[in-house]
Short mmCIF file of C-alpha atoms in Angstrom, two decimals:
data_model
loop_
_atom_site.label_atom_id
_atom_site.label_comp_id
_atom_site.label_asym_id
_atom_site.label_seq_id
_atom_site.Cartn_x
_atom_site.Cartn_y
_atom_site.Cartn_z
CA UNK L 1 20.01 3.78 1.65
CA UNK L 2 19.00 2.10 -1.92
CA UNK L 3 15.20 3.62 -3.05
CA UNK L 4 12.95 1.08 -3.55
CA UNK L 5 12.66 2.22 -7.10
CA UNK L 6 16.97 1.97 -7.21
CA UNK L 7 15.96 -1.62 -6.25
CA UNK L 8 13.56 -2.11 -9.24
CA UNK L 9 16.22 -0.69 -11.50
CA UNK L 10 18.76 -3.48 -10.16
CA UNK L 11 16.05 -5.94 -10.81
CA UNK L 12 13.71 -7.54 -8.17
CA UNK L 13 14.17 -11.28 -6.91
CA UNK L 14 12.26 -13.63 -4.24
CA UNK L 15 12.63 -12.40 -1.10
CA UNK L 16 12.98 -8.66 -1.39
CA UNK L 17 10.87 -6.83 0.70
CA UNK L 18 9.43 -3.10 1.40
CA UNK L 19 8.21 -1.33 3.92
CA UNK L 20 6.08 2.33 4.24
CA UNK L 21 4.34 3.79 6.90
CA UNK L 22 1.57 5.95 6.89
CA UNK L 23 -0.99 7.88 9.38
CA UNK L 24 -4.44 8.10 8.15
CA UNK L 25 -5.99 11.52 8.89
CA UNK L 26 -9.49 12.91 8.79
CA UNK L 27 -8.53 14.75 5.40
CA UNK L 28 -7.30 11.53 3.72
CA UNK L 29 -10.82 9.89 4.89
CA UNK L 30 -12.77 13.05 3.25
CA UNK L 31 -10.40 12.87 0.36
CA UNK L 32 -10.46 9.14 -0.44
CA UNK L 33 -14.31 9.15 -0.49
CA UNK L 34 -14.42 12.26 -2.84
CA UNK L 35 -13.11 10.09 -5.01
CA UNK L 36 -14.53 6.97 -4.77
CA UNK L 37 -18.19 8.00 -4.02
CA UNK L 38 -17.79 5.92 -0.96
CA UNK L 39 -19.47 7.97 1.42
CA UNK L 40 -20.58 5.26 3.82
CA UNK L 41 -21.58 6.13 7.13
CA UNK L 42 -19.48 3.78 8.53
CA UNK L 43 -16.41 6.58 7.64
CA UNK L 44 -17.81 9.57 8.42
CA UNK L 45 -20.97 9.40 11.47
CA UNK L 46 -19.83 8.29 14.88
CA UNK L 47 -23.52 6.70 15.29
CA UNK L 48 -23.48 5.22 12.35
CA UNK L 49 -19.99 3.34 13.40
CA UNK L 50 -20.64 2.88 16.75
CA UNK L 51 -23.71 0.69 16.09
CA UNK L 52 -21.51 -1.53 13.56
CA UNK L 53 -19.48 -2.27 16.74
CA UNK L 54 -16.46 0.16 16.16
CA UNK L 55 -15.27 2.85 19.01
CA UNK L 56 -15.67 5.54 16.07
CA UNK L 57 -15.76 6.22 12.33
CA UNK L 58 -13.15 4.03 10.73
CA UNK L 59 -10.84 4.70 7.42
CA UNK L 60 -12.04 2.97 4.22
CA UNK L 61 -10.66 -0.31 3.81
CA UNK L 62 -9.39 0.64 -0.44
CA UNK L 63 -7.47 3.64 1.21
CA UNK L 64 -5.33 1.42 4.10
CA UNK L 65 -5.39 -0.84 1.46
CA UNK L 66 -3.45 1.92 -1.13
CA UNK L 67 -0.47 1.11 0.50
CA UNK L 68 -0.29 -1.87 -1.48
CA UNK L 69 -0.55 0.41 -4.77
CA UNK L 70 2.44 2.92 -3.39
CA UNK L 71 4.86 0.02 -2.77
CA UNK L 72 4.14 -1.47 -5.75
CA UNK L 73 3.94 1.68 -8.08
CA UNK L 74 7.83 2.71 -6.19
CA UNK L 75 9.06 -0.88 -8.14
CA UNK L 76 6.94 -0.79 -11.03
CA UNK L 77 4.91 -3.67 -10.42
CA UNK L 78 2.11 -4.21 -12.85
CA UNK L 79 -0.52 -5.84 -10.94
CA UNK L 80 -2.73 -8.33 -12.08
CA UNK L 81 -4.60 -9.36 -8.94
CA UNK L 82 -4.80 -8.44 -5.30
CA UNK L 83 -6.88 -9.94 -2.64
CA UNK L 84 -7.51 -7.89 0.96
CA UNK L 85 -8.40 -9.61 4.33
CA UNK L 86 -9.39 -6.98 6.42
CA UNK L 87 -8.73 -7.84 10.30
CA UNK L 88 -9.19 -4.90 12.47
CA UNK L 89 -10.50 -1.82 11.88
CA UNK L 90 -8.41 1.86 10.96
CA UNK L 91 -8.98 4.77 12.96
CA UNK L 92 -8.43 8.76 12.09
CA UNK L 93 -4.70 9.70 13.07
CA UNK L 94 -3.63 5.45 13.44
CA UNK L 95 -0.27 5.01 11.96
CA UNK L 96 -0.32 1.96 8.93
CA UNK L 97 2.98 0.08 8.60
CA UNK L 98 2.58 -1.98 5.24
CA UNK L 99 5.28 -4.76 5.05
CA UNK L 100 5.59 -6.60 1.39
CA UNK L 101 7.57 -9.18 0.83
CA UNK L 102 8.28 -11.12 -2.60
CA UNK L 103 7.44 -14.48 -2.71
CA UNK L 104 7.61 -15.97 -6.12
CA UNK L 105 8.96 -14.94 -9.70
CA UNK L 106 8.95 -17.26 -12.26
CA UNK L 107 10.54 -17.10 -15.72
CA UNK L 108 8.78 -14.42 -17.41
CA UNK L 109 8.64 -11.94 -14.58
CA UNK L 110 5.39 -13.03 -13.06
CA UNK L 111 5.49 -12.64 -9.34
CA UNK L 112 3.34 -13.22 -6.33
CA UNK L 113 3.91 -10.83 -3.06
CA UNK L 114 2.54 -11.18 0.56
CA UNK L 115 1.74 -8.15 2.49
CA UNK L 116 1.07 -7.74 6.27
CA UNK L 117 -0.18 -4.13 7.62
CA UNK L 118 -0.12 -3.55 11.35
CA UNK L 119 -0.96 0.05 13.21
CA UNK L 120 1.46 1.26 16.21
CA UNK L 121 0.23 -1.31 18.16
CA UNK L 122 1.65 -4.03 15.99
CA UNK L 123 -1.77 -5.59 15.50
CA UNK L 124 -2.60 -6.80 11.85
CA UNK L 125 -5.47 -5.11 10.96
CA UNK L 126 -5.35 -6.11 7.25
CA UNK L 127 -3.00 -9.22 5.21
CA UNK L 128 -3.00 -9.30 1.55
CA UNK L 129 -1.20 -10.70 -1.68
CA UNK L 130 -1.10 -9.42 -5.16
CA UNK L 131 0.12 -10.78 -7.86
CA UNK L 132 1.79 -9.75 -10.58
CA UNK L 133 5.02 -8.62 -13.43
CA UNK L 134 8.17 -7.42 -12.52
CA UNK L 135 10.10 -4.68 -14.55
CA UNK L 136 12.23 -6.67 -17.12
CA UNK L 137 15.54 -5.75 -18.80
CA UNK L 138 13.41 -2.74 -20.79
CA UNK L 139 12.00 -1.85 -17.93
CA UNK L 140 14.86 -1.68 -15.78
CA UNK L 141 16.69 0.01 -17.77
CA UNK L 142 14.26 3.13 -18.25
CA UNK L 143 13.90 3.38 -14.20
CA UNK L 144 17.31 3.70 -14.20
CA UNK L 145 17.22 6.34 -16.56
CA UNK L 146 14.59 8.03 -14.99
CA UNK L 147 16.68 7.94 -11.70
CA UNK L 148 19.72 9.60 -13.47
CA UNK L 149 17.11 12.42 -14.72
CA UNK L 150 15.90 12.72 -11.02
CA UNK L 151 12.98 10.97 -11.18
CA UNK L 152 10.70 13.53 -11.48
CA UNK L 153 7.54 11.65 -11.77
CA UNK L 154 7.88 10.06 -8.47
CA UNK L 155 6.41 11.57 -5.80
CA UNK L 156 7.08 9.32 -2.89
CA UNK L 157 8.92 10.33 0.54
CA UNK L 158 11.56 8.85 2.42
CA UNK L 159 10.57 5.02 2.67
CA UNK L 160 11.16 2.94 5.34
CA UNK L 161 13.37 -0.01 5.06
#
């Protein structure tokens, strides 16, 4: 199976698309607010949650939303904008699949991608797009450098495809 970064290095076109999963757990909540300040009730008191209408404390929108940011960071995408519609809410322990799909790249490497995330159920519970610049010929050819080095700056797991 071709990394999505192995992908980047080949050089990105319209209709490529990536896929990650990811489970949300209490720590990454805890984490995610240490450091973004958001400490919102809405993420960490039942109560608190419960009388905004959800069954329990719910993950921060910006951290379901990070899956964005770890597709995009795997094909060095340099984002320009990014725009979240947040459907349904993210619970401790719900599984995120984030599915991104290129929609547009014009001459000079600008790019536009759409991006549905569903949970196990396969209910959306947040659509995006970001826009963007691809990794040109430079670009390219220093991922695929840092692929033949092992790619030690990239942390990532397994990805789904």
């Amino acid at each position: 199976m071709i990394s999505f970064r192995q992908r980047a290095a080949k050089g990105l076109q319209v209709g490529d698309s990536f896929t990650v999963s990811r489970r949300f757990s209490e720590e990454d909540i805890q984490r995610f607010a240490s450091i973004s300040r958001d400490y919102n009730p809405v993420h960490f008191d039942a109560r608190f949650a419960e009388a905004r209408g959800f069954r329990a404390p719910v993950s921060h929108g910006l951290l379901t939303a990070s899956l964005v940011t770890e597709i995009g960071g795997q094909i060095g995408w340099l984002a320009s904008g990014m725009t979240f519609h947040f459907k349904k809410p993210v619970y401790v322990g719900d599984t995120i699949t984030c599915h991104w799909v290129i929609t547009d790249i014009d001459e000079k490497g600008r790019a536009t991608a759409a991006i549905t995330m569903t949970n196990e159920d396969n209910i959306i519970v947040m659509e995006a797009q970001t826009s963007g610049v691809v990794p040109g010929v430079k670009e390219r050819a220093i991922l695929a450098q840092m692929l033949q080095e092992g790619d030690p700056t990239n942390g990532v797991t397994t990805p789904r495809e």
